[in-house]
Coordinates of C-alpha atoms in Angstrom, one line a residue:
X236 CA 0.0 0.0 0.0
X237 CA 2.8 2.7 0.9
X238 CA 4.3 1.9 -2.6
X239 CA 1.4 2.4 -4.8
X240 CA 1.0 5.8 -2.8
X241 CA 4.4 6.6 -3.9
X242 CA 3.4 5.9 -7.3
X243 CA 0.5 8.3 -7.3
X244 CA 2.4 11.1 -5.1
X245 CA 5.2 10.6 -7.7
X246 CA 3.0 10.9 -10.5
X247 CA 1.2 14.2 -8.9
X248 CA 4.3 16.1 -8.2
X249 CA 5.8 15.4 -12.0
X250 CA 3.0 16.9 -13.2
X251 CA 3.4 19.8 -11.1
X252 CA 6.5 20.0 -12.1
X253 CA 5.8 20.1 -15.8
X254 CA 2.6 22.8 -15.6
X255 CA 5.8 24.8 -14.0
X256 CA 8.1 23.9 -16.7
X257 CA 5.4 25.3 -19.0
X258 CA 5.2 28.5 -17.8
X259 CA 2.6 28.3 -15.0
X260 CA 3.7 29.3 -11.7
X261 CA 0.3 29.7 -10.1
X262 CA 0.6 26.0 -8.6
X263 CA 3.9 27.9 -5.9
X264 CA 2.8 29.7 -3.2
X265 CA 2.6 33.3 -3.7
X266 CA 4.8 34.1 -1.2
X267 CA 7.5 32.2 -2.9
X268 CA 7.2 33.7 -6.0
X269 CA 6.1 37.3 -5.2
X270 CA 9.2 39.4 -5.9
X271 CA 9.9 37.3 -9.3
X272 CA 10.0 39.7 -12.4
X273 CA 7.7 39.2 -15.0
X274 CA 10.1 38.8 -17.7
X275 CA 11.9 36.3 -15.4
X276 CA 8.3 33.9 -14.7
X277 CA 9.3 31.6 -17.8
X278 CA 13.0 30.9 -16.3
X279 CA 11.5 30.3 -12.9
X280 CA 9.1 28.4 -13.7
X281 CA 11.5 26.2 -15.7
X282 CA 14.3 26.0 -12.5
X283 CA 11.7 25.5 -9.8
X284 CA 9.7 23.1 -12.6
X285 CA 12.7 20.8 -13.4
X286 CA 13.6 20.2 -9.9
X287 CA 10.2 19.6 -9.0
X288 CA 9.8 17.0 -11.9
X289 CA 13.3 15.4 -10.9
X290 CA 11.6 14.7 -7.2
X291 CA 8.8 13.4 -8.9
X292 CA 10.3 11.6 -11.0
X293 CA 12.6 10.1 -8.5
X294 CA 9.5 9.0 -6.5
X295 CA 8.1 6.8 -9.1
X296 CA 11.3 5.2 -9.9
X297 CA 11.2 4.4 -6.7
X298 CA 8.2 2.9 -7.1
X299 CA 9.4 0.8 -9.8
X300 CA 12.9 -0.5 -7.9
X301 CA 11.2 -1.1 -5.1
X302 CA 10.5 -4.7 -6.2
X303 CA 13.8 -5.3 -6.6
X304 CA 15.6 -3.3 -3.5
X305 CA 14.1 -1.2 -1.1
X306 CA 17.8 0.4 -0.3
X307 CA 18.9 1.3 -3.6
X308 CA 15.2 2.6 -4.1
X309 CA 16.4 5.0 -0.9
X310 CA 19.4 5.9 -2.6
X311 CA 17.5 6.8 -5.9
X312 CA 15.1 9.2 -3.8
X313 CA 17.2 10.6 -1.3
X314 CA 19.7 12.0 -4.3
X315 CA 17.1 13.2 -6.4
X316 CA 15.1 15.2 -3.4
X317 CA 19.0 16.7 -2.9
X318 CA 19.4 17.8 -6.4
X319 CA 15.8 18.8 -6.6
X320 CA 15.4 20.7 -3.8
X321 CA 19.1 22.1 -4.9
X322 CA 17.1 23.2 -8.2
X323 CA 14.3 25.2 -6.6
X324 CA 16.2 27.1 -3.8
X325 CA 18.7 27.9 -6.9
X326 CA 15.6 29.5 -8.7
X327 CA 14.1 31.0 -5.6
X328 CA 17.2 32.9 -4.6
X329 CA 18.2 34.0 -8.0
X330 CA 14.9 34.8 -9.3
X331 CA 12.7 35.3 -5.3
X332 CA 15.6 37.2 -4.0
X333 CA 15.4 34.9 -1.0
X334 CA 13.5 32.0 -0.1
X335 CA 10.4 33.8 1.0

């Protein structure tokens, strides 16, 4: 049961990622994307996007391993969420100014 909801968490957060990548920011908090330009939005959206889509990503190749190993499936995960989350705070402080 806790695998096939890291399936559909996986699959929920890619697409998040890729309505981001697209150009659509209204899915992050306003907060977190209050001080970006508008002629920056499309860049933002595409850092904060493809890190969010690498997490997701991660998560349902997890999924998918987890038949096979449940500690390499940890490894997969646990290095995507660091390059992911490396991803967004990159777009957040070079297009937010800051995190918040």
């Amino acid at each position: 049961m806790e695998t096939i909801m890291l399936l559909i968490l996986g699959v929920f957060i890619s697409v998040m990622g890729i309505v981001n990548i697209k150009g659509n920011i209204s899915t992050i908090h306003s907060y977190n994307r209050r001080k970006v330009k508008e002629e920056d939005i499309p860049k933002y959206g595409k850092v904060v996007g493809t890190g969010t889509l690498i997490i997701g990503i991660s998560l349902v190749l997890g999924f998918i391993v987890s038949f096979w190993s449940e500690e390499i499936m940890g490894y997969i995960i646990l290095t995507a969420i660091i390059i992911g989350l490396g991803l967004i705070l990159y777009g957040q402080f070079k297009y937010n100014k800051g995190i918040f």
